[in-house]
Amino acid sequence: MTVALQGDHPPPGGWTADDLDRLPDDGRRHELLDGNLIVSPSPTRLHQSIAGRLMAALEETCPPDLDVTQGVEVRLSRTRSFFPDVLVTELDAAARNPSHYQPHEVMLVVEIVAEGSRSIDRVLKPALYAEAGIPYFWRIETDSWTVVHAHKLDPAKRVYVEQARMTDGILVPEPWEIDIPLGRITPRSR
C-alpha cells in the first residue's frame, strides 16, 4: 500500500479504481467520482433488509442467462466506481466471480436512497450509469413509505426515462417480466 493510500491525501493525479483494491476493508463503502474518493458509512438495517429481500425476489424469476447480486463494484471508468445496492449482470460475467463488473456486463442497477446520499442516489449515479450505457436503473425511496422508480435507458440520448413509479408492487415488462408485491421487499419492522 502506498503512503498516499494510508493518509488523508489522494495519490498524485487523483484516486483510480486500482487504488480502491488496495484500501483496507474498514466496513465503509469507498466509491470514486472523477478521481475523488467518496466514503460512506455502512448502510442501515432498513436499507440492507430491502436490498436483501429485493435480491431474493428478483432471483426467483430471473432468466437463466442473468445473475442477481448486491454490493459488488461497477467500474464505470478508471476514475469512476460505484457499488449499486442490487445489480443484475450477465451470467457469464458472474461466473468468473468478479470483485467488480464493467458497465457492459450490467443489465440493471438499483439504488436505495440513503439519507446521507440523496443527491448522489437521485441525480449523480443515474446520470453516470446512463452515460456508461447500463440499460435499466431503479431507485427505491424509503422516506415515509416504499416507492420504486423504474427507468429505462434512452440509448440515443444516454439518459434514463422513467417507465413506472410503483407504490403497491414492482410490475414491469423489462428487463424481464417482473411482478413483486411491495410487501415482499418491505421489512416486517416497517
CSV table of N, CA, C and O in Angstrom, one decimal, residues 112-158:
chain,number,residue,atom,x,y,z
A,112,ILE,N,-30.9,2.2,-3.4
A,112,ILE,CA,-31.9,2.5,-2.4
A,112,ILE,C,-31.4,3.8,-1.7
A,112,ILE,O,-30.3,3.9,-1.2
A,113,VAL,N,-32.2,4.9,-1.9
A,113,VAL,CA,-31.8,6.2,-1.4
A,113,VAL,C,-31.6,6.2,0.1
A,113,VAL,O,-32.4,5.8,0.9
A,114,ALA,N,-30.4,6.7,0.4
A,114,ALA,CA,-30.0,6.8,1.8
A,114,ALA,C,-29.9,8.3,2.2
A,114,ALA,O,-29.7,9.1,1.4
A,115,GLU,N,-30.2,8.5,3.5
A,115,GLU,CA,-30.3,9.9,3.9
A,115,GLU,C,-29.1,10.7,3.6
A,115,GLU,O,-29.1,11.8,3.2
A,116,GLY,N,-27.9,10.1,3.8
A,116,GLY,CA,-26.7,10.9,3.6
A,116,GLY,C,-26.2,11.0,2.1
A,116,GLY,O,-25.2,11.6,1.9
A,117,SER,N,-27.0,10.3,1.2
A,117,SER,CA,-26.5,10.4,-0.2
A,117,SER,C,-27.7,10.6,-1.1
A,117,SER,O,-27.7,10.1,-2.3
A,118,ARG,N,-28.7,11.4,-0.7
A,118,ARG,CA,-29.8,11.6,-1.6
A,118,ARG,C,-29.5,12.1,-2.9
A,118,ARG,O,-30.0,11.6,-4.0
A,119,SER,N,-28.7,13.2,-3.0
A,119,SER,CA,-28.4,13.8,-4.3
A,119,SER,C,-27.6,12.8,-5.2
A,119,SER,O,-27.8,12.8,-6.4
A,120,ILE,N,-26.7,12.1,-4.6
A,120,ILE,CA,-25.9,11.1,-5.3
A,120,ILE,C,-26.8,10.0,-5.9
A,120,ILE,O,-26.7,9.7,-7.0
A,121,ASP,N,-27.7,9.5,-5.0
A,121,ASP,CA,-28.5,8.4,-5.5
A,121,ASP,C,-29.6,8.8,-6.4
A,121,ASP,O,-30.0,8.0,-7.3
A,122,ARG,N,-30.1,10.1,-6.3
A,122,ARG,CA,-31.2,10.5,-7.2
A,122,ARG,C,-30.7,11.2,-8.5
A,122,ARG,O,-31.4,11.1,-9.5
A,123,VAL,N,-29.6,11.8,-8.4
A,123,VAL,CA,-29.2,12.6,-9.6
A,123,VAL,C,-27.9,12.1,-10.2
A,123,VAL,O,-27.8,11.8,-11.4
A,124,LEU,N,-26.8,12.1,-9.4
A,124,LEU,CA,-25.5,11.8,-9.9
A,124,LEU,C,-25.3,10.3,-10.4
A,124,LEU,O,-25.0,10.1,-11.6
A,125,LYS,N,-25.7,9.4,-9.6
A,125,LYS,CA,-25.5,8.0,-10.0
A,125,LYS,C,-26.3,7.6,-11.3
A,125,LYS,O,-25.8,7.0,-12.2
A,126,PRO,N,-27.6,8.0,-11.3
A,126,PRO,CA,-28.3,7.7,-12.5
A,126,PRO,C,-27.7,8.3,-13.8
A,126,PRO,O,-27.7,7.7,-14.9
A,127,ALA,N,-27.3,9.5,-13.7
A,127,ALA,CA,-26.7,10.2,-14.8
A,127,ALA,C,-25.4,9.5,-15.3
A,127,ALA,O,-25.2,9.2,-16.5
A,128,LEU,N,-24.6,9.0,-14.4
A,128,LEU,CA,-23.4,8.3,-14.7
A,128,LEU,C,-23.6,6.9,-15.2
A,128,LEU,O,-22.9,6.4,-16.1
A,129,TYR,N,-24.6,6.2,-14.6
A,129,TYR,CA,-24.9,4.9,-15.1
A,129,TYR,C,-25.5,5.0,-16.5
A,129,TYR,O,-25.2,4.1,-17.3
A,130,ALA,N,-26.3,6.0,-16.8
A,130,ALA,CA,-26.8,6.1,-18.1
A,130,ALA,C,-25.7,6.4,-19.1
A,130,ALA,O,-25.7,5.9,-20.2
A,131,GLU,N,-24.8,7.3,-18.7
A,131,GLU,CA,-23.7,7.7,-19.6
A,131,GLU,C,-22.9,6.5,-19.9
A,131,GLU,O,-22.3,6.3,-21.0
A,132,ALA,N,-22.8,5.5,-19.0
A,132,ALA,CA,-22.0,4.3,-19.1
A,132,ALA,C,-22.8,3.2,-20.0
A,132,ALA,O,-22.2,2.2,-20.3
A,133,GLY,N,-24.0,3.5,-20.2
A,133,GLY,CA,-24.8,2.6,-21.1
A,133,GLY,C,-25.5,1.4,-20.4
A,133,GLY,O,-25.9,0.5,-21.0
A,134,ILE,N,-25.7,1.5,-19.1
A,134,ILE,CA,-26.4,0.4,-18.3
A,134,ILE,C,-27.9,0.6,-18.7
A,134,ILE,O,-28.5,1.6,-18.4
A,135,PRO,N,-28.5,-0.5,-19.2
A,135,PRO,CA,-29.9,-0.4,-19.8
A,135,PRO,C,-31.0,0.0,-18.8
A,135,PRO,O,-31.9,0.7,-19.2
A,136,TYR,N,-30.9,-0.5,-17.5
A,136,TYR,CA,-32.0,-0.2,-16.6
A,136,TYR,C,-31.5,0.3,-15.3
A,136,TYR,O,-30.5,-0.2,-14.8
A,137,PHE,N,-32.3,1.2,-14.7
A,137,PHE,CA,-31.9,1.8,-13.4
A,137,PHE,C,-33.2,1.9,-12.5
A,137,PHE,O,-34.2,2.4,-13.0
A,138,TRP,N,-33.2,1.4,-11.3
A,138,TRP,CA,-34.3,1.6,-10.4
A,138,TRP,C,-33.8,2.3,-9.2
A,138,TRP,O,-32.7,2.1,-8.7
A,139,ARG,N,-34.6,3.2,-8.7
A,139,ARG,CA,-34.4,4.0,-7.5
A,139,ARG,C,-35.5,3.7,-6.5
A,139,ARG,O,-36.6,3.8,-6.8
A,140,ILE,N,-35.1,3.3,-5.3
A,140,ILE,CA,-36.1,3.0,-4.3
A,140,ILE,C,-36.0,4.1,-3.2
A,140,ILE,O,-34.9,4.3,-2.6
A,141,GLU,N,-37.1,4.7,-3.0
A,141,GLU,CA,-37.3,5.7,-1.9
A,141,GLU,C,-37.9,5.1,-0.7
A,141,GLU,O,-38.8,4.3,-0.8
A,142,THR,N,-37.4,5.5,0.5
A,142,THR,CA,-38.0,4.9,1.7
A,142,THR,C,-38.3,5.9,2.8
A,142,THR,O,-38.5,5.5,3.9
A,143,ASP,N,-38.5,7.2,2.4
A,143,ASP,CA,-38.8,8.2,3.4
A,143,ASP,C,-40.0,7.9,4.2
A,143,ASP,O,-39.9,7.7,5.4
A,144,SER,N,-41.2,7.9,3.7
A,144,SER,CA,-42.4,7.6,4.5
A,144,SER,C,-43.0,6.3,4.2
A,144,SER,O,-43.6,5.6,5.0
A,145,TRP,N,-42.9,5.9,2.9
A,145,TRP,CA,-43.2,4.5,2.5
A,145,TRP,C,-42.3,4.1,1.3
A,145,TRP,O,-41.6,5.0,0.9
A,146,THR,N,-42.4,2.9,0.9
A,146,THR,CA,-41.5,2.5,-0.2
A,146,THR,C,-42.1,2.8,-1.5
A,146,THR,O,-43.3,2.5,-1.8
A,147,VAL,N,-41.3,3.5,-2.4
A,147,VAL,CA,-41.7,3.8,-3.7
A,147,VAL,C,-40.5,3.4,-4.6
A,147,VAL,O,-39.4,3.7,-4.4
A,148,VAL,N,-40.9,2.6,-5.7
A,148,VAL,CA,-39.9,2.2,-6.7
A,148,VAL,C,-40.1,2.9,-8.0
A,148,VAL,O,-41.1,3.0,-8.5
A,149,HIS,N,-39.0,3.6,-8.4
A,149,HIS,CA,-39.0,4.3,-9.7
A,149,HIS,C,-38.2,3.5,-10.7
A,149,HIS,O,-37.0,3.3,-10.4
A,150,ALA,N,-38.8,3.0,-11.7
A,150,ALA,CA,-38.1,2.1,-12.7
A,150,ALA,C,-37.8,3.0,-14.0
A,150,ALA,O,-38.7,3.7,-14.5
A,151,HIS,N,-36.6,3.0,-14.4
A,151,HIS,CA,-36.1,3.8,-15.5
A,151,HIS,C,-35.5,2.9,-16.6
A,151,HIS,O,-34.9,1.8,-16.3
A,152,LYS,N,-35.6,3.3,-17.8
A,152,LYS,CA,-35.0,2.6,-19.0
A,152,LYS,C,-34.1,3.6,-19.7
A,152,LYS,O,-34.5,4.8,-19.9
A,153,LEU,N,-33.0,3.1,-20.2
A,153,LEU,CA,-32.1,4.0,-20.9
A,153,LEU,C,-32.6,4.3,-22.3
A,153,LEU,O,-33.0,3.5,-23.0
A,154,ASP,N,-32.5,5.6,-22.6
A,154,ASP,CA,-32.7,6.1,-24.0
A,154,ASP,C,-31.3,6.1,-24.6
A,154,ASP,O,-30.5,6.9,-24.2
A,155,PRO,N,-31.0,5.1,-25.4
A,155,PRO,CA,-29.6,4.9,-25.8
A,155,PRO,C,-29.1,6.0,-26.7
A,155,PRO,O,-27.9,6.3,-26.7
A,156,ALA,N,-29.9,6.7,-27.4
A,156,ALA,CA,-29.5,7.8,-28.3
A,156,ALA,C,-29.1,9.0,-27.4
A,156,ALA,O,-28.1,9.7,-27.7
A,157,LYS,N,-29.8,9.3,-26.4
A,157,LYS,CA,-29.5,10.5,-25.5
A,157,LYS,C,-28.7,10.2,-24.3
A,157,LYS,O,-28.2,11.0,-23.6
A,158,ARG,N,-28.5,8.9,-24.0
A,158,ARG,CA,-27.8,8.4,-22.9
A,158,ARG,C,-28.3,9.0,-21.6
A,158,ARG,O,-27.6,9.5,-20.7
